[in-house]
Amino acid sequence: HTRYPLVTGVQTCALPIWFRRPFVRDRLICMSLRICHIDDSPMCLEGVKHALGSASHQVIGSFERIQEAISFLENHSCDIVISEVRVAGFDAIDSLEDLRKCNEGMKLVLFSYDENPTHIARATIADVWDFLLKKESVQRLIRSCESTQSSVRPEDSLVQRVKQFLARPPKPVDSLAIPFTKREYQILSHLSLGLSNRDISRSLNISIETAKEHVQNILRKLQLNDRTAAAIWAIRNGVPCFDVGPATQ
């Protein structure tokens, strides 16, 4: 069989047509990834292991408990951890820092059956690599994992979309008579996603005390007693909230 060197500087025209196709070229160049998977569904664990193995990646550990994965990762090198958001009653997002401490530079990919904007926003603020819905294709999961090697998230990444949503101050609704500042209006948009003061502070790069002060000012202006009521008010009054559906151009 003819062999074609995969080296920098090879002229594209010297390569066969099938190799010039982006998907084929990227798959050939992509190196095998070492992956850990956390999910309390044995069927899901086995299915993901088979799918990633068919793409020449190695699932070095499959776990039904987050703590089991942490103990394993303390002694094993890993490129990516894939985890369900809720595992055996525990919140994987709350365990992300413990997982990161095990392997510096390791990427985290979360997925879930639940299309919950709060989970996606919290995961994004915690800087996971990607967040997928379990209704998506196996190819989408493989593409997300392989994108870690180029350090460029897929264009349809929910994490990328949420990052853009949270970073862009929402346009105030003209019909609102309440005089919110631009920052308060931005935080009101965060509240509509069910985010805590800690989440808001990390998202906007402000202190927790400053975030708390802004939330209190919002509640005072709305004459409401808690942030849940403020979130409901925001949604009912047209304050922009992240839509999990397909991105619109």
mmCIF file of C-alpha atoms in Angstrom:
data_model
loop_
_atom_site.group_PDB
_atom_site.id
_atom_site.type_symbol
_atom_site.label_atom_id
_atom_site.label_comp_id
_atom_site.label_asym_id
_atom_site.label_seq_id
_atom_site.Cartn_x
_atom_site.Cartn_y
_atom_site.Cartn_z
ATOM 1 C CA HIS A 1 0.000 0.000 0.000
ATOM 2 C CA THR A 2 1.192 3.540 -0.756
ATOM 3 C CA ARG A 3 2.083 5.470 2.390
ATOM 4 C CA TYR A 4 1.708 9.246 2.649
ATOM 5 C CA PRO A 5 3.845 11.102 5.213
ATOM 6 C CA LEU A 6 1.804 13.205 7.652
ATOM 7 C CA VAL A 7 4.390 15.953 8.056
ATOM 8 C CA THR A 8 4.264 19.704 7.955
ATOM 9 C CA GLY A 9 5.056 21.053 4.512
ATOM 10 C CA VAL A 10 3.533 18.255 2.436
ATOM 11 C CA GLN A 11 1.876 19.786 -0.598
ATOM 12 C CA THR A 12 -1.884 19.264 -0.545
ATOM 13 C CA CYS A 13 -1.915 18.490 -4.261
ATOM 14 C CA ALA A 14 0.477 15.582 -3.636
ATOM 15 C CA LEU A 15 -2.086 13.849 -1.428
ATOM 16 C CA PRO A 16 -4.921 11.662 -2.709
ATOM 17 C CA ILE A 17 -8.391 13.166 -3.049
ATOM 18 C CA TRP A 18 -9.831 11.077 -0.213
ATOM 19 C CA PHE A 19 -7.166 12.425 2.180
ATOM 20 C CA ARG A 20 -7.939 16.022 1.233
ATOM 21 C CA ARG A 21 -11.450 15.663 2.653
ATOM 22 C CA PRO A 22 -11.368 17.482 6.028
ATOM 23 C CA PHE A 23 -13.127 14.773 8.056
ATOM 24 C CA VAL A 24 -10.871 11.985 6.760
ATOM 25 C CA ARG A 25 -7.714 14.060 7.187
ATOM 26 C CA ASP A 26 -8.598 15.125 10.723
ATOM 27 C CA ARG A 27 -9.467 11.582 11.776
ATOM 28 C CA LEU A 28 -6.149 10.230 10.476
ATOM 29 C CA ILE A 29 -4.068 12.940 12.139
ATOM 30 C CA CYS A 30 -5.983 12.784 15.450
ATOM 31 C CA MET A 31 -4.040 10.961 18.167
ATOM 32 C CA SER A 32 -5.640 8.412 20.455
ATOM 33 C CA LEU A 33 -7.119 9.944 23.601
ATOM 34 C CA ARG A 34 -7.158 8.462 27.104
ATOM 35 C CA ILE A 35 -10.638 8.940 28.506
ATOM 36 C CA CYS A 36 -12.445 8.260 31.780
ATOM 37 C CA HIS A 37 -16.225 7.988 31.856
ATOM 38 C CA ILE A 38 -18.522 8.531 34.858
ATOM 39 C CA ASP A 39 -22.181 7.507 34.688
ATOM 40 C CA ASP A 40 -24.483 5.527 36.963
ATOM 41 C CA SER A 41 -25.986 3.765 33.940
ATOM 42 C CA PRO A 42 -24.031 0.570 33.073
ATOM 43 C CA MET A 43 -25.627 0.558 29.616
ATOM 44 C CA CYS A 44 -24.399 4.096 28.936
ATOM 45 C CA LEU A 45 -20.919 3.243 30.208
ATOM 46 C CA GLU A 46 -20.661 0.278 27.856
ATOM 47 C CA GLY A 47 -22.129 2.159 24.877
ATOM 48 C CA VAL A 48 -19.734 5.116 25.185
ATOM 49 C CA LYS A 49 -16.759 2.785 25.664
ATOM 50 C CA HIS A 50 -17.634 0.933 22.457
ATOM 51 C CA ALA A 51 -18.240 4.167 20.497
ATOM 52 C CA LEU A 52 -14.960 5.781 21.552
ATOM 53 C CA GLY A 53 -13.070 2.546 20.987
ATOM 54 C CA SER A 54 -14.397 2.388 17.426
ATOM 55 C CA ALA A 55 -12.799 5.827 16.904
ATOM 56 C CA SER A 56 -9.435 4.501 18.171
ATOM 57 C CA HIS A 57 -9.685 6.175 21.579
ATOM 58 C CA GLN A 58 -9.121 4.349 24.866
ATOM 59 C CA VAL A 59 -11.528 4.423 27.793
ATOM 60 C CA ILE A 60 -9.075 3.706 30.606
ATOM 61 C CA GLY A 61 -11.734 3.757 33.316
ATOM 62 C CA SER A 62 -15.529 3.515 33.633
ATOM 63 C CA PHE A 63 -17.086 4.460 36.954
ATOM 64 C CA GLU A 64 -20.560 4.580 38.512
ATOM 65 C CA ARG A 65 -19.433 6.914 41.318
ATOM 66 C CA ILE A 66 -17.577 10.232 41.110
ATOM 67 C CA GLN A 67 -15.335 9.426 44.088
ATOM 68 C CA GLU A 68 -14.242 6.184 42.423
ATOM 69 C CA ALA A 69 -13.109 8.191 39.403
ATOM 70 C CA ILE A 70 -11.233 10.697 41.579
ATOM 71 C CA SER A 71 -9.374 7.898 43.369
ATOM 72 C CA PHE A 72 -8.420 6.347 40.030
ATOM 73 C CA LEU A 73 -7.279 9.636 38.496
ATOM 74 C CA GLU A 74 -4.968 10.355 41.415
ATOM 75 C CA ASN A 75 -2.740 7.568 40.066
ATOM 76 C CA HIS A 76 -3.464 7.542 36.329
ATOM 77 C CA SER A 77 -2.908 10.077 33.548
ATOM 78 C CA CYS A 78 -5.988 11.037 31.555
ATOM 79 C CA ASP A 79 -6.811 13.443 28.720
ATOM 80 C CA ILE A 80 -10.586 13.773 29.122
ATOM 81 C CA VAL A 81 -13.234 12.960 31.694
ATOM 82 C CA ILE A 82 -16.768 12.484 30.387
ATOM 83 C CA SER A 83 -19.458 12.604 33.045
ATOM 84 C CA GLU A 84 -23.213 12.685 33.446
ATOM 85 C CA VAL A 85 -24.285 15.823 35.339
ATOM 86 C CA ARG A 86 -26.073 13.848 38.051
ATOM 87 C CA VAL A 87 -24.299 10.662 39.135
ATOM 88 C CA ALA A 88 -25.853 8.496 41.861
ATOM 89 C CA GLY A 89 -27.510 11.552 43.385
ATOM 90 C CA PHE A 90 -24.367 13.704 43.314
ATOM 91 C CA ASP A 91 -23.776 16.849 41.259
ATOM 92 C CA ALA A 92 -20.751 16.399 38.999
ATOM 93 C CA ILE A 93 -20.407 20.165 38.546
ATOM 94 C CA ASP A 94 -19.687 20.511 42.275
ATOM 95 C CA SER A 95 -16.895 17.920 41.909
ATOM 96 C CA LEU A 96 -15.120 19.496 38.929
ATOM 97 C CA GLU A 97 -12.357 21.101 40.980
ATOM 98 C CA ASP A 98 -11.552 17.781 42.696
ATOM 99 C CA LEU A 99 -11.374 16.085 39.298
ATOM 100 C CA ARG A 100 -9.100 18.804 37.892
ATOM 101 C CA LYS A 101 -6.653 18.502 40.780
ATOM 102 C CA CYS A 102 -5.926 14.912 39.745
ATOM 103 C CA ASN A 103 -4.631 15.715 36.245
ATOM 104 C CA GLU A 104 -3.386 19.154 35.210
ATOM 105 C CA GLY A 105 -4.648 20.084 31.755
ATOM 106 C CA MET A 106 -7.321 17.390 31.690
ATOM 107 C CA LYS A 107 -10.505 18.422 29.849
ATOM 108 C CA LEU A 108 -14.010 17.825 31.176
ATOM 109 C CA VAL A 109 -17.055 17.037 29.058
ATOM 110 C CA LEU A 110 -20.484 16.843 30.666
ATOM 111 C CA PHE A 111 -23.653 15.418 29.196
ATOM 112 C CA SER A 112 -27.218 14.915 30.331
ATOM 113 C CA TYR A 113 -30.697 13.836 29.263
ATOM 114 C CA ASP A 114 -32.009 16.999 30.926
ATOM 115 C CA GLU A 115 -31.996 20.150 28.768
ATOM 116 C CA ASN A 116 -31.587 22.352 31.834
ATOM 117 C CA PRO A 117 -30.146 25.823 31.045
ATOM 118 C CA THR A 118 -28.994 26.185 34.662
ATOM 119 C CA HIS A 119 -26.825 23.054 34.437
ATOM 120 C CA ILE A 120 -25.340 24.207 31.144
ATOM 121 C CA ALA A 121 -24.641 27.717 32.460
ATOM 122 C CA ARG A 122 -23.048 26.422 35.692
ATOM 123 C CA ALA A 123 -20.888 23.996 33.734
ATOM 124 C CA THR A 124 -19.825 26.777 31.374
ATOM 125 C CA ILE A 125 -18.842 29.077 34.230
ATOM 126 C CA ALA A 126 -16.866 26.171 35.711
ATOM 127 C CA ASP A 127 -15.022 26.066 32.368
ATOM 128 C CA VAL A 128 -15.867 22.555 31.199
ATOM 129 C CA TRP A 129 -14.761 21.839 27.636
ATOM 130 C CA ASP A 130 -18.225 20.962 26.339
ATOM 131 C CA PHE A 131 -21.757 20.099 27.397
ATOM 132 C CA LEU A 132 -23.734 17.625 25.304
ATOM 133 C CA LEU A 133 -27.289 16.361 25.401
ATOM 134 C CA LYS A 134 -27.620 12.580 25.385
ATOM 135 C CA LYS A 135 -30.023 12.775 22.480
ATOM 136 C CA GLU A 136 -27.105 13.927 20.299
ATOM 137 C CA SER A 137 -25.185 11.535 18.059
ATOM 138 C CA VAL A 138 -22.131 9.481 18.968
ATOM 139 C CA GLN A 139 -20.246 11.355 16.252
ATOM 140 C CA ARG A 140 -20.966 14.615 18.099
ATOM 141 C CA LEU A 141 -19.390 13.202 21.273
ATOM 142 C CA ILE A 142 -16.336 11.991 19.376
ATOM 143 C CA ARG A 143 -16.005 15.364 17.650
ATOM 144 C CA SER A 144 -16.162 17.147 20.994
ATOM 145 C CA CYS A 145 -13.440 14.929 22.476
ATOM 146 C CA GLU A 146 -11.166 15.254 19.455
ATOM 147 C CA SER A 147 -11.578 19.038 19.394
ATOM 148 C CA THR A 148 -9.606 19.193 22.662
ATOM 149 C CA GLN A 149 -6.469 18.437 20.654
ATOM 150 C CA SER A 150 -6.818 21.603 18.607
ATOM 151 C CA SER A 151 -8.063 23.651 21.605
ATOM 152 C CA VAL A 152 -10.970 24.895 19.479
ATOM 153 C CA ARG A 153 -14.474 23.992 20.587
ATOM 154 C CA PRO A 154 -16.968 22.781 17.962
ATOM 155 C CA GLU A 155 -18.979 25.603 16.405
ATOM 156 C CA ASP A 156 -22.219 24.130 17.782
ATOM 157 C CA SER A 157 -20.838 23.781 21.323
ATOM 158 C CA LEU A 158 -23.396 24.704 23.981
ATOM 159 C CA VAL A 159 -20.559 25.896 26.195
ATOM 160 C CA GLN A 160 -19.326 28.275 23.507
ATOM 161 C CA ARG A 161 -22.847 29.635 23.001
ATOM 162 C CA VAL A 162 -23.400 30.178 26.730
ATOM 163 C CA LYS A 163 -20.021 31.901 27.076
ATOM 164 C CA GLN A 164 -21.064 34.351 24.369
ATOM 165 C CA PHE A 165 -24.498 34.846 25.961
ATOM 166 C CA LEU A 166 -23.121 35.570 29.442
ATOM 167 C CA ALA A 167 -20.330 37.836 28.200
ATOM 168 C CA ARG A 168 -22.621 39.970 26.047
ATOM 169 C CA PRO A 169 -24.695 42.465 28.083
ATOM 170 C CA PRO A 170 -28.335 41.868 27.107
ATOM 171 C CA LYS A 171 -30.230 44.649 25.404
ATOM 172 C CA PRO A 172 -32.672 46.191 27.910
ATOM 173 C CA VAL A 173 -36.360 45.632 27.282
ATOM 174 C CA ASP A 174 -37.887 48.972 26.316
ATOM 175 C CA SER A 175 -41.143 48.263 28.150
ATOM 176 C CA LEU A 176 -39.460 47.923 31.556
ATOM 177 C CA ALA A 177 -40.170 50.934 33.713
ATOM 178 C CA ILE A 178 -37.742 49.950 36.466
ATOM 179 C CA PRO A 179 -34.433 51.858 36.273
ATOM 180 C CA PHE A 180 -31.888 49.030 36.331
ATOM 181 C CA THR A 181 -28.246 49.805 35.688
ATOM 182 C CA LYS A 182 -26.537 47.927 32.829
ATOM 183 C CA ARG A 183 -24.780 45.679 35.353
ATOM 184 C CA GLU A 184 -28.004 44.982 37.258
ATOM 185 C CA TYR A 185 -29.744 44.088 34.022
ATOM 186 C CA GLN A 186 -26.889 41.734 33.142
ATOM 187 C CA ILE A 187 -27.108 40.095 36.561
ATOM 188 C CA LEU A 188 -30.888 39.817 36.215
ATOM 189 C CA SER A 189 -30.217 37.779 33.077
ATOM 190 C CA HIS A 190 -27.926 35.543 35.143
ATOM 191 C CA LEU A 191 -30.631 35.176 37.794
ATOM 192 C CA SER A 192 -33.063 34.019 35.128
ATOM 193 C CA LEU A 193 -30.698 31.051 34.630
ATOM 194 C CA GLY A 194 -30.892 30.152 38.318
ATOM 195 C CA LEU A 195 -27.262 31.065 39.023
ATOM 196 C CA SER A 196 -25.880 31.622 42.520
ATOM 197 C CA ASN A 197 -23.904 34.656 43.697
ATOM 198 C CA ARG A 198 -20.727 32.561 43.377
ATOM 199 C CA ASP A 199 -21.607 31.644 39.788
ATOM 200 C CA ILE A 200 -22.338 35.278 38.955
ATOM 201 C CA SER A 201 -19.073 36.467 40.481
ATOM 202 C CA ARG A 202 -17.056 33.951 38.443
ATOM 203 C CA SER A 203 -18.973 34.706 35.257
ATOM 204 C CA LEU A 204 -18.549 38.483 35.475
ATOM 205 C CA ASN A 205 -15.167 38.482 37.254
ATOM 206 C CA ILE A 206 -16.454 40.399 40.256
ATOM 207 C CA SER A 207 -16.324 39.571 43.955
ATOM 208 C CA ILE A 208 -19.076 37.534 45.586
ATOM 209 C CA GLU A 209 -19.817 40.523 47.836
ATOM 210 C CA THR A 210 -20.313 42.764 44.790
ATOM 211 C CA ALA A 211 -22.565 40.178 43.154
ATOM 212 C CA LYS A 212 -24.606 39.896 46.349
ATOM 213 C CA GLU A 213 -24.954 43.690 46.551
ATOM 214 C CA HIS A 214 -26.230 43.876 42.964
ATOM 215 C CA VAL A 215 -28.750 41.101 43.636
ATOM 216 C CA GLN A 216 -30.002 42.906 46.751
ATOM 217 C CA ASN A 217 -30.426 46.124 44.736
ATOM 218 C CA ILE A 218 -32.422 44.217 42.117
ATOM 219 C CA LEU A 219 -34.696 42.665 44.751
ATOM 220 C CA ARG A 220 -35.222 46.066 46.345
ATOM 221 C CA LYS A 221 -36.169 47.697 43.030
ATOM 222 C CA LEU A 222 -38.545 44.834 42.199
ATOM 223 C CA GLN A 223 -39.911 44.799 45.760
ATOM 224 C CA LEU A 224 -39.374 41.042 45.932
ATOM 225 C CA ASN A 225 -38.067 38.857 48.739
ATOM 226 C CA ASP A 226 -35.923 36.253 46.990
ATOM 227 C CA ARG A 227 -33.912 35.551 43.838
ATOM 228 C CA THR A 228 -36.303 32.851 42.621
ATOM 229 C CA ALA A 229 -39.096 35.407 42.434
ATOM 230 C CA ALA A 230 -36.718 37.757 40.600
ATOM 231 C CA ALA A 231 -35.864 35.012 38.086
ATOM 232 C CA ILE A 232 -39.565 34.376 37.428
ATOM 233 C CA TRP A 233 -40.173 38.106 37.033
ATOM 234 C CA ALA A 234 -37.286 38.379 34.560
ATOM 235 C CA ILE A 235 -38.586 35.546 32.383
ATOM 236 C CA ARG A 236 -42.158 36.869 32.411
ATOM 237 C CA ASN A 237 -41.006 40.359 31.476
ATOM 238 C CA GLY A 238 -38.873 39.403 28.498
ATOM 239 C CA VAL A 239 -35.394 39.621 29.982
ATOM 240 C CA PRO A 240 -33.206 37.573 27.592
ATOM 241 C CA CYS A 241 -32.586 33.994 28.741
ATOM 242 C CA PHE A 242 -30.429 31.350 27.097
ATOM 243 C CA ASP A 243 -32.268 29.048 24.685
ATOM 244 C CA VAL A 244 -30.962 25.459 24.612
ATOM 245 C CA GLY A 245 -32.418 24.963 21.118
ATOM 246 C CA PRO A 246 -30.355 25.187 17.918
ATOM 247 C CA ALA A 247 -28.380 28.394 17.492
ATOM 248 C CA THR A 248 -30.025 31.003 15.305
ATOM 249 C CA GLN A 249 -28.051 33.021 12.813
#
